[in-house]
PDB file of C-alpha atoms in Angstrom:
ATOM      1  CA  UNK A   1       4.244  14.138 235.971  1.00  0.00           C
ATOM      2  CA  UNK A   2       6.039  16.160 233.479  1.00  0.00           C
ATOM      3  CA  UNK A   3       9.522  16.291 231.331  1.00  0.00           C
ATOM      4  CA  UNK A   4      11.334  19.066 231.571  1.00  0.00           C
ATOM      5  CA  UNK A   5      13.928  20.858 229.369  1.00  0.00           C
ATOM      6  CA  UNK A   6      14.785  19.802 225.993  1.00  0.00           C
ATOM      7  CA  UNK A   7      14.242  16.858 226.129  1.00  0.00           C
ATOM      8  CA  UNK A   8      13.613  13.914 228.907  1.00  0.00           C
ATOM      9  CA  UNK A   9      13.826  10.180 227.278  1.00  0.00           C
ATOM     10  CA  UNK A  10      11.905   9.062 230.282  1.00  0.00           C
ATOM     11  CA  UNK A  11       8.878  10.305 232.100  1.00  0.00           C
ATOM     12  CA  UNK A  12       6.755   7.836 234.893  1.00  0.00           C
ATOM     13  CA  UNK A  13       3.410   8.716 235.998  1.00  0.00           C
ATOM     14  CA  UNK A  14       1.085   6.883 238.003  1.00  0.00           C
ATOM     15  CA  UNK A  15      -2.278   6.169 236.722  1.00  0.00           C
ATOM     16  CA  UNK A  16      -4.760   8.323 237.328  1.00  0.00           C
ATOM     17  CA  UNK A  17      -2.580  11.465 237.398  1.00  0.00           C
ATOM     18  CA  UNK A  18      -1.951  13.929 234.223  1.00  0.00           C
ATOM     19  CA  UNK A  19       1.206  13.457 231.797  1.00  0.00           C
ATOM     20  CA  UNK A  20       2.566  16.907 230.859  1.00  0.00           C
ATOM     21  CA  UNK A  21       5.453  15.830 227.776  1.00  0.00           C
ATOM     22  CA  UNK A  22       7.879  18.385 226.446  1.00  0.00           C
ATOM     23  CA  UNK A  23       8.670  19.311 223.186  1.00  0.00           C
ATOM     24  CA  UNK A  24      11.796  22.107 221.813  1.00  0.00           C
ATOM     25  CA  UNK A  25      11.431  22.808 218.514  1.00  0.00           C
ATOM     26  CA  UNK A  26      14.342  24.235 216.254  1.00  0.00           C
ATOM     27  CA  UNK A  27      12.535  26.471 213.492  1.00  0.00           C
ATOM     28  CA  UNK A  28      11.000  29.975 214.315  1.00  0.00           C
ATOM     29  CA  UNK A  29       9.116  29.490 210.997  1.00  0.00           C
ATOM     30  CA  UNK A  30       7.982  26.009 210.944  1.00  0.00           C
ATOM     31  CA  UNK A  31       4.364  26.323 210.764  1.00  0.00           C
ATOM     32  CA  UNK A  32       3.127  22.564 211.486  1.00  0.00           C
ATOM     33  CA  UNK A  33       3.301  20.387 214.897  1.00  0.00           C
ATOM     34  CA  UNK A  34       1.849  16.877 215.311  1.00  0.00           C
ATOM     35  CA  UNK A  35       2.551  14.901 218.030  1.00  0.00           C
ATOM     36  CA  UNK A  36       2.916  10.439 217.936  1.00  0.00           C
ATOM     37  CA  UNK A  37       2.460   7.778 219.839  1.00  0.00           C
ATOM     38  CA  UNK A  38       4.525   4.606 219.561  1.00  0.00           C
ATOM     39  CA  UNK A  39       3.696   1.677 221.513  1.00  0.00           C
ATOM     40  CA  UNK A  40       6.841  -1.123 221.590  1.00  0.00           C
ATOM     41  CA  UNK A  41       6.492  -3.247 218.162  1.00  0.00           C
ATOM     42  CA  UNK A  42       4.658  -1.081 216.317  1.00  0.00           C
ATOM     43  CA  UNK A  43       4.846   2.141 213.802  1.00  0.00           C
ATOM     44  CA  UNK A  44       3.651   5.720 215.425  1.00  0.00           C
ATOM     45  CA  UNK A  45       0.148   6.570 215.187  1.00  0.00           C
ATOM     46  CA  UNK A  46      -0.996  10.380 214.982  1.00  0.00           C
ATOM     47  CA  UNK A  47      -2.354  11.534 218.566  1.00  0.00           C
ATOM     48  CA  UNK A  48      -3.184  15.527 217.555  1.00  0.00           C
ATOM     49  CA  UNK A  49      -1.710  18.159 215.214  1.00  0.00           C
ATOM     50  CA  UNK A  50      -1.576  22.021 215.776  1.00  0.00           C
ATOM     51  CA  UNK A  51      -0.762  24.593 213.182  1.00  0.00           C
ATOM     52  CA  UNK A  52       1.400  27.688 214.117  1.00  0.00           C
ATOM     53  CA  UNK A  53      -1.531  30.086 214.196  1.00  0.00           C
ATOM     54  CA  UNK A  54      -2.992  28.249 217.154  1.00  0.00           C
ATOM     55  CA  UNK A  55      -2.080  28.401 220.507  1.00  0.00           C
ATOM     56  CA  UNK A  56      -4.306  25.111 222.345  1.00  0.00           C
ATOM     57  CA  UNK A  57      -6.014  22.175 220.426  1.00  0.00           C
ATOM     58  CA  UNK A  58      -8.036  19.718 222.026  1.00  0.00           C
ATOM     59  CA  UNK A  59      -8.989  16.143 221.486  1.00  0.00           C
ATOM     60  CA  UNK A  60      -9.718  13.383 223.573  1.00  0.00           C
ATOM     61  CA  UNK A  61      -7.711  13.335 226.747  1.00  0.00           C
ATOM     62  CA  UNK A  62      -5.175  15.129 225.412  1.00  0.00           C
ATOM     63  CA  UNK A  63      -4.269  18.810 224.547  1.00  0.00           C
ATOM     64  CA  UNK A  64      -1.713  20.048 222.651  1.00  0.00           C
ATOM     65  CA  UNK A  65      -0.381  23.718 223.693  1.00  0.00           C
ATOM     66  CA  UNK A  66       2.105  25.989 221.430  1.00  0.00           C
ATOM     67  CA  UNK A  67       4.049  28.483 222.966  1.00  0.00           C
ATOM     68  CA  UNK A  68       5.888  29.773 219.501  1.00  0.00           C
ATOM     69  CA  UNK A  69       7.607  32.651 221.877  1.00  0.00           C
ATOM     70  CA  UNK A  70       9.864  30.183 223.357  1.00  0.00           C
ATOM     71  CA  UNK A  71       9.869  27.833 220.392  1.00  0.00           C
ATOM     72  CA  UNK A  72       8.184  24.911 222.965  1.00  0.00           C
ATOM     73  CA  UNK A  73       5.638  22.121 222.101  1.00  0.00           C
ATOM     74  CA  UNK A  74       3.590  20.279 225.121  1.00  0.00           C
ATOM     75  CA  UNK A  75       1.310  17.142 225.168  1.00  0.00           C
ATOM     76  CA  UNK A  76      -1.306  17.154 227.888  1.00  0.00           C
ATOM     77  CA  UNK A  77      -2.595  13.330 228.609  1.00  0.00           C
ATOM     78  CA  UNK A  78      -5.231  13.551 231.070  1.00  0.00           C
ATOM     79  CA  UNK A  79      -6.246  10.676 233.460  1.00  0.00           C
ATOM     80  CA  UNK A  80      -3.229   8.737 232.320  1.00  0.00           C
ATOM     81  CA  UNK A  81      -3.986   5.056 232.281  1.00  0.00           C
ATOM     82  CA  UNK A  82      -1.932   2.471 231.526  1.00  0.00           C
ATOM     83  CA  UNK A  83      -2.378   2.026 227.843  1.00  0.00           C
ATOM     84  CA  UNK A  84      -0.766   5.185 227.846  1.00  0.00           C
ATOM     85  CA  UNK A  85       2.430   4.070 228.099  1.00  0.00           C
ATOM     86  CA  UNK A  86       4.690   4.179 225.019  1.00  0.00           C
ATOM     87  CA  UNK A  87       7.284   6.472 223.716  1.00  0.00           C
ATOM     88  CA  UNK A  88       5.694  10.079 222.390  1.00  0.00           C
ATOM     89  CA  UNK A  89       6.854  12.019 219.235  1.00  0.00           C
ATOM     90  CA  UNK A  90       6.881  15.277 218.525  1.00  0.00           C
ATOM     91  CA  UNK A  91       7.335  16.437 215.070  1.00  0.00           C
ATOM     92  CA  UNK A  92       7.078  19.741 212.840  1.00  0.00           C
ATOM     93  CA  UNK A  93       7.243  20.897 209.403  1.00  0.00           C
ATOM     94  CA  UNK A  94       9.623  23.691 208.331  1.00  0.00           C
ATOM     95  CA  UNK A  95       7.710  26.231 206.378  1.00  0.00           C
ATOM     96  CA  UNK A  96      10.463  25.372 203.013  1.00  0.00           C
ATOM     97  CA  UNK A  97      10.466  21.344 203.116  1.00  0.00           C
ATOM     98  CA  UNK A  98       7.797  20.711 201.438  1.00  0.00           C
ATOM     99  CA  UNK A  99       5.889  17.628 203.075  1.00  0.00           C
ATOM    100  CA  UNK A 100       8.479  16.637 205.571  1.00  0.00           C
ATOM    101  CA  UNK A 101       8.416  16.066 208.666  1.00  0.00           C
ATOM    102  CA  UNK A 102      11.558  16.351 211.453  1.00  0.00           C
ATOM    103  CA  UNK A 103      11.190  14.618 214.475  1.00  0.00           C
ATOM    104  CA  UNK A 104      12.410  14.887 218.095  1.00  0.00           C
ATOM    105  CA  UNK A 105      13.886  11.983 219.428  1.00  0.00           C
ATOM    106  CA  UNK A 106      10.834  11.013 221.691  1.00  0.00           C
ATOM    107  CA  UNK A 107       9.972  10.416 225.095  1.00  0.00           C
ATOM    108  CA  UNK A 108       9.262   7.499 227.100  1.00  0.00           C
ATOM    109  CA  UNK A 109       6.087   7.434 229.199  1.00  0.00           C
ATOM    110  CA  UNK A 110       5.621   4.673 231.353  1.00  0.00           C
ATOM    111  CA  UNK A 111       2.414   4.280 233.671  1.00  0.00           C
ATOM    112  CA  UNK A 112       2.694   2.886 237.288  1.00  0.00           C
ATOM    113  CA  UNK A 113      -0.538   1.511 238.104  1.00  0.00           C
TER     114      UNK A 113
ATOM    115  CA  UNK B   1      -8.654   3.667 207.165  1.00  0.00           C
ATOM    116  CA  UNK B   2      -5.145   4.083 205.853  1.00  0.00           C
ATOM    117  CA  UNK B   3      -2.943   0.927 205.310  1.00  0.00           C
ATOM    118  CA  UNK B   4       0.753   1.042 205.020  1.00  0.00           C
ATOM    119  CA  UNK B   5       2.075  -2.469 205.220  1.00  0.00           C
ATOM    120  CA  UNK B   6       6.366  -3.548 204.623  1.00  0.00           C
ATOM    121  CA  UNK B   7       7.023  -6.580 203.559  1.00  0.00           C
ATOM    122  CA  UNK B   8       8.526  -8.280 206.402  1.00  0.00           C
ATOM    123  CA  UNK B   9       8.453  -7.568 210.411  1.00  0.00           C
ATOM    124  CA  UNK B  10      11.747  -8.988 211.475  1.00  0.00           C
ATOM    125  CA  UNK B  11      14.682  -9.387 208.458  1.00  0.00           C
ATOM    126  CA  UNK B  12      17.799 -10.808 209.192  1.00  0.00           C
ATOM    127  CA  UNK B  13      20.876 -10.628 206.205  1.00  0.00           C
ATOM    128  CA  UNK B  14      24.515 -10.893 205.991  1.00  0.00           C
ATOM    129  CA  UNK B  15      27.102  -8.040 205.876  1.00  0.00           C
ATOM    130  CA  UNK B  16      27.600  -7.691 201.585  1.00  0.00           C
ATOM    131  CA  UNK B  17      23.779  -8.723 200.750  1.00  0.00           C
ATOM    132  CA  UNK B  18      21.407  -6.754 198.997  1.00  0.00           C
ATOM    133  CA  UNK B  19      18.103  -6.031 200.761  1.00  0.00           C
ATOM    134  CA  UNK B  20      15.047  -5.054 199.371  1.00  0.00           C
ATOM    135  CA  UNK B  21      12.564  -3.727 201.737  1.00  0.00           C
ATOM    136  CA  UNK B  22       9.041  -3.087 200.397  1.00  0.00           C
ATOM    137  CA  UNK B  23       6.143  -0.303 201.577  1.00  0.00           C
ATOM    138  CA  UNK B  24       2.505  -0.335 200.325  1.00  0.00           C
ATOM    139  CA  UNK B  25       0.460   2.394 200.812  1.00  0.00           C
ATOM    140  CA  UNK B  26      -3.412   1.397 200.081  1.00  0.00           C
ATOM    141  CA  UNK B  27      -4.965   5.054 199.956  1.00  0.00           C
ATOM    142  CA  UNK B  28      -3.885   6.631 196.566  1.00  0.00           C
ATOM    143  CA  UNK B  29      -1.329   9.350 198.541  1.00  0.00           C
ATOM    144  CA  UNK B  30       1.013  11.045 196.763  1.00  0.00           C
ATOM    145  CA  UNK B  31       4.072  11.193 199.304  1.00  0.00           C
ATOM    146  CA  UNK B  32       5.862   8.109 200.660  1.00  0.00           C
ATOM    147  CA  UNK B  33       8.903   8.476 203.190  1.00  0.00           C
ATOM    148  CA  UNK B  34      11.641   5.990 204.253  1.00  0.00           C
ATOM    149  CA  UNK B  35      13.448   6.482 207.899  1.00  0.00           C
ATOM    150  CA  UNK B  36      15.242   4.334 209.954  1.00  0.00           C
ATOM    151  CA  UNK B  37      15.029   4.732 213.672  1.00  0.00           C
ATOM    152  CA  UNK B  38      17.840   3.934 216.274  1.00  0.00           C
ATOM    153  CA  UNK B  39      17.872   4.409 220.472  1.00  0.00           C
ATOM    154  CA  UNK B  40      18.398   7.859 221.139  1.00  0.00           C
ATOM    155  CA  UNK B  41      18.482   9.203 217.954  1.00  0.00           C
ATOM    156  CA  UNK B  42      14.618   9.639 216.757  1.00  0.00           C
ATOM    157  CA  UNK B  43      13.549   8.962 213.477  1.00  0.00           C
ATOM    158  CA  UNK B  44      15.949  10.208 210.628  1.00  0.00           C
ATOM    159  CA  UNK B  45      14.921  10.354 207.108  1.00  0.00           C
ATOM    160  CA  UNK B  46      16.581   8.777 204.389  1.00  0.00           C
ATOM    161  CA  UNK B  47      14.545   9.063 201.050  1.00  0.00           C
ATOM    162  CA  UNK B  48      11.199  10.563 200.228  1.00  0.00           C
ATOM    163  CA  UNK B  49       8.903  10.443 196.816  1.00  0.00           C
ATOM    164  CA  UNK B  50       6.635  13.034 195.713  1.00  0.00           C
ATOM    165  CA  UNK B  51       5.347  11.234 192.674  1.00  0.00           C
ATOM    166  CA  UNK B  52       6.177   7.989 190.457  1.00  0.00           C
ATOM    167  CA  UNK B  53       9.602   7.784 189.595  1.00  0.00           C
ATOM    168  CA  UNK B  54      10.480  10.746 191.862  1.00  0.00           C
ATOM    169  CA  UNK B  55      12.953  10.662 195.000  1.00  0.00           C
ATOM    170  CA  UNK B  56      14.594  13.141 197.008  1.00  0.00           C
ATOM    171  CA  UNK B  57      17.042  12.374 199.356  1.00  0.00           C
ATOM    172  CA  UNK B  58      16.842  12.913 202.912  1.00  0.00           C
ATOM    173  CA  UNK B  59      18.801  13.317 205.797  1.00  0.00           C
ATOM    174  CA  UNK B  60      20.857  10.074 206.008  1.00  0.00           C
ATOM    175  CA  UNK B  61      20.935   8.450 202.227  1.00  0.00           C
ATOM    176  CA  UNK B  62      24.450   7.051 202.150  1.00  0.00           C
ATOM    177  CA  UNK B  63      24.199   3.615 201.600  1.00  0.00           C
ATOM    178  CA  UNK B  64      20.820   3.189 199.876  1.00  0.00           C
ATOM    179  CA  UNK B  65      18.679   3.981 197.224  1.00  0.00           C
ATOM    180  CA  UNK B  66      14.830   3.665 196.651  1.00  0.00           C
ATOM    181  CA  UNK B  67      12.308   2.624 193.491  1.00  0.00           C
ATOM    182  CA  UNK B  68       8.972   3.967 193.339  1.00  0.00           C
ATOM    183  CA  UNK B  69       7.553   2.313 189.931  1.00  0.00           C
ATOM    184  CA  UNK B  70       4.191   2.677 191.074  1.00  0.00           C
ATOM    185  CA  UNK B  71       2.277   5.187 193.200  1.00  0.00           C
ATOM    186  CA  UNK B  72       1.272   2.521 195.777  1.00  0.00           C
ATOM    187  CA  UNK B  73       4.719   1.084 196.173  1.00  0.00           C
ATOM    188  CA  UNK B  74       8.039   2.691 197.335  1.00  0.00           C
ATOM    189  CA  UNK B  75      11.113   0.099 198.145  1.00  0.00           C
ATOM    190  CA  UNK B  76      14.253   1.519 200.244  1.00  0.00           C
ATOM    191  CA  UNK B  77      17.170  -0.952 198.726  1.00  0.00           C
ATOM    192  CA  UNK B  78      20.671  -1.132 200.482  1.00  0.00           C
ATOM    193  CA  UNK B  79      23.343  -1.985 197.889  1.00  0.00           C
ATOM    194  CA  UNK B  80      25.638  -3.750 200.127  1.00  0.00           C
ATOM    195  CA  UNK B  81      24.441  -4.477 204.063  1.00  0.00           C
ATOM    196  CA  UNK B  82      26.729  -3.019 206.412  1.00  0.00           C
ATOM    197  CA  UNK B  83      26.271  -4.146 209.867  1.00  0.00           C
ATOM    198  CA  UNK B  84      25.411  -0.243 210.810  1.00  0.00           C
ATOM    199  CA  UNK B  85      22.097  -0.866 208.593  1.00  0.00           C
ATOM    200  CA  UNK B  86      21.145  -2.746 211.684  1.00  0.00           C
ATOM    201  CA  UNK B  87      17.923  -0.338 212.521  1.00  0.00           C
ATOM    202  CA  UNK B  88      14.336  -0.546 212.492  1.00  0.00           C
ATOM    203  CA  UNK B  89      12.963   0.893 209.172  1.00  0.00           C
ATOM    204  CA  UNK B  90       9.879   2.712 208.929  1.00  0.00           C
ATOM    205  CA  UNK B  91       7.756   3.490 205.895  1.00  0.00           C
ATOM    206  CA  UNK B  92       4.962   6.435 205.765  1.00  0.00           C
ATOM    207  CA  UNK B  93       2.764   8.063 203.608  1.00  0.00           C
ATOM    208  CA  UNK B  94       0.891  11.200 203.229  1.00  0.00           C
ATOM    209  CA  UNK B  95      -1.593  12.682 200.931  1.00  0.00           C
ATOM    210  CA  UNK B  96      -0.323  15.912 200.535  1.00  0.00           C
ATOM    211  CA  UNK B  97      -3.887  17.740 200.738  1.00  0.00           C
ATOM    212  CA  UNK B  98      -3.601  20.338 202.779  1.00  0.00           C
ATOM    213  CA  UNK B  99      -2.290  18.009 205.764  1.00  0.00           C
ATOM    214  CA  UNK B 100       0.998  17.205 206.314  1.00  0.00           C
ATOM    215  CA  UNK B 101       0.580  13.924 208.509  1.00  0.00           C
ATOM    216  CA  UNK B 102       1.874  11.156 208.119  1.00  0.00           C
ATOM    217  CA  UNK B 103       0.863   7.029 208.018  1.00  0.00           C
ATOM    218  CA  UNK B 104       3.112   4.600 209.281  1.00  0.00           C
ATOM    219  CA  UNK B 105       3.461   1.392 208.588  1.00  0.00           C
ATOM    220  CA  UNK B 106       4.562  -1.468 211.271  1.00  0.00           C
ATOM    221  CA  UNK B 107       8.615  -0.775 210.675  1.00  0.00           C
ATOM    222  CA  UNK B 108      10.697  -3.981 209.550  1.00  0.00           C
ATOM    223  CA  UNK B 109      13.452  -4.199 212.037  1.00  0.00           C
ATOM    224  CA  UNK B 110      16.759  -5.731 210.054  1.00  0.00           C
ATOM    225  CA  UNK B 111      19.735  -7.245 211.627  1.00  0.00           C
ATOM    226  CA  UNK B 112      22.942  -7.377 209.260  1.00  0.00           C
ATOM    227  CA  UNK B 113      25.541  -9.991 211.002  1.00  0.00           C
TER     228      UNK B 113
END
């Protein structure tokens, strides 16, 4: 399953199959990505971060890709199971903001078993 | 492993009160961040500190103020609850060592009646 265009609040995968999430980003020179998981009741947790000078990072399960041509972020969850499911964050830092972070306004992944 | 704890999980106060909400950070970090997060509208920052005593506003600080006495400790106070404080409020810290992620704690989710 994936989420297309800016943004999708909702994306439903069956377990088993590969989540593809979608992230726009707004600054040509923000030079920090980090994606979050949230699971209902609790604070976001850090899932994998990328800085601007790579293209792919890997971790376990998931994959992180840049494309900093078309300003566009992408979580890779493979083997989704249903733990899975929670809302995902995408976030960057702007090059002048110091230690901020801004945040897209998430995505809901829910896994059918 | 980093510990950011808030005072209370579930807060609920009348319209005209003033709330204190309270974040501890457990890992010495130098940046702590206040946002409030709402359905559809991701998680907006509305004061950060970069050292004791030290605040910044953020995107959305109308209506409230912060103290950060100590490094461990950075409270988010609203003045005079309005019933559009009703949010979920999330604290985070970073170190601000060559990393720009952040630690959340479990969010405090106020209801002003």
């Amino acid at each position: 399953g994936e989420s297309v265009g800016l943004h999708l609040p909702t994306l439903s995968v069956q377990e088993g199959d590969n989540s593809i999430i979608n992230c726009a980003y707004s600054n040509s020179a923000s030079d920090y990505f980090i994606w979050y998981k949230q699971e209902s009741g609790k604070g976001p947790q850090f899932i994998i971060d990328i800085r601007s000078n790579m293209d792919k990072r890997q971790g376990q399960r998931v994959t992180v890709l840049l494309n900093k041509t078309v300003k566009h972020l992408s979580l890779q969850i493979a083997a989704t199971q249903p733990g899975d499911s929670a809302v995902y964050f995408c976030a960057e830092n702007k090059e002048t903001s110091g230690s901020r972070l801004t945040f897209g306004e998430g995505t809901q992944l829910t896994v059918n078993p | 492993d980093v510990k950011v704890t808030q005072s209370s999980r579930y807060l609920v106060k009348r319209t005209g009160e003033k709330v204190f909400l309270e974040c501890v950070q457990d890992m010495d970090h130098e940046n702590m961040f206040w946002y409030r997060q709402d359905p559809g509208l991701g998680l907006r920052l509305i004061y950060f500190s970069y050292d004791v005593k030290m605040k910044e506003k953020g995107d959305i600080p109308e209506g409230y103020s912060v103290s950060r006495e100590k490094k461990e400790r950075f409270s988010l106070i609203l003045e005079s609850a309005s019933t559009n404080q009703t949010s979920m409020y999330l604290c985070a810290s970073s170190s601000g060592q060559g990393t720009y992620e952040q630690y959340f704690g479990p969010g405090t989710r106020l209801t002003v009646t």
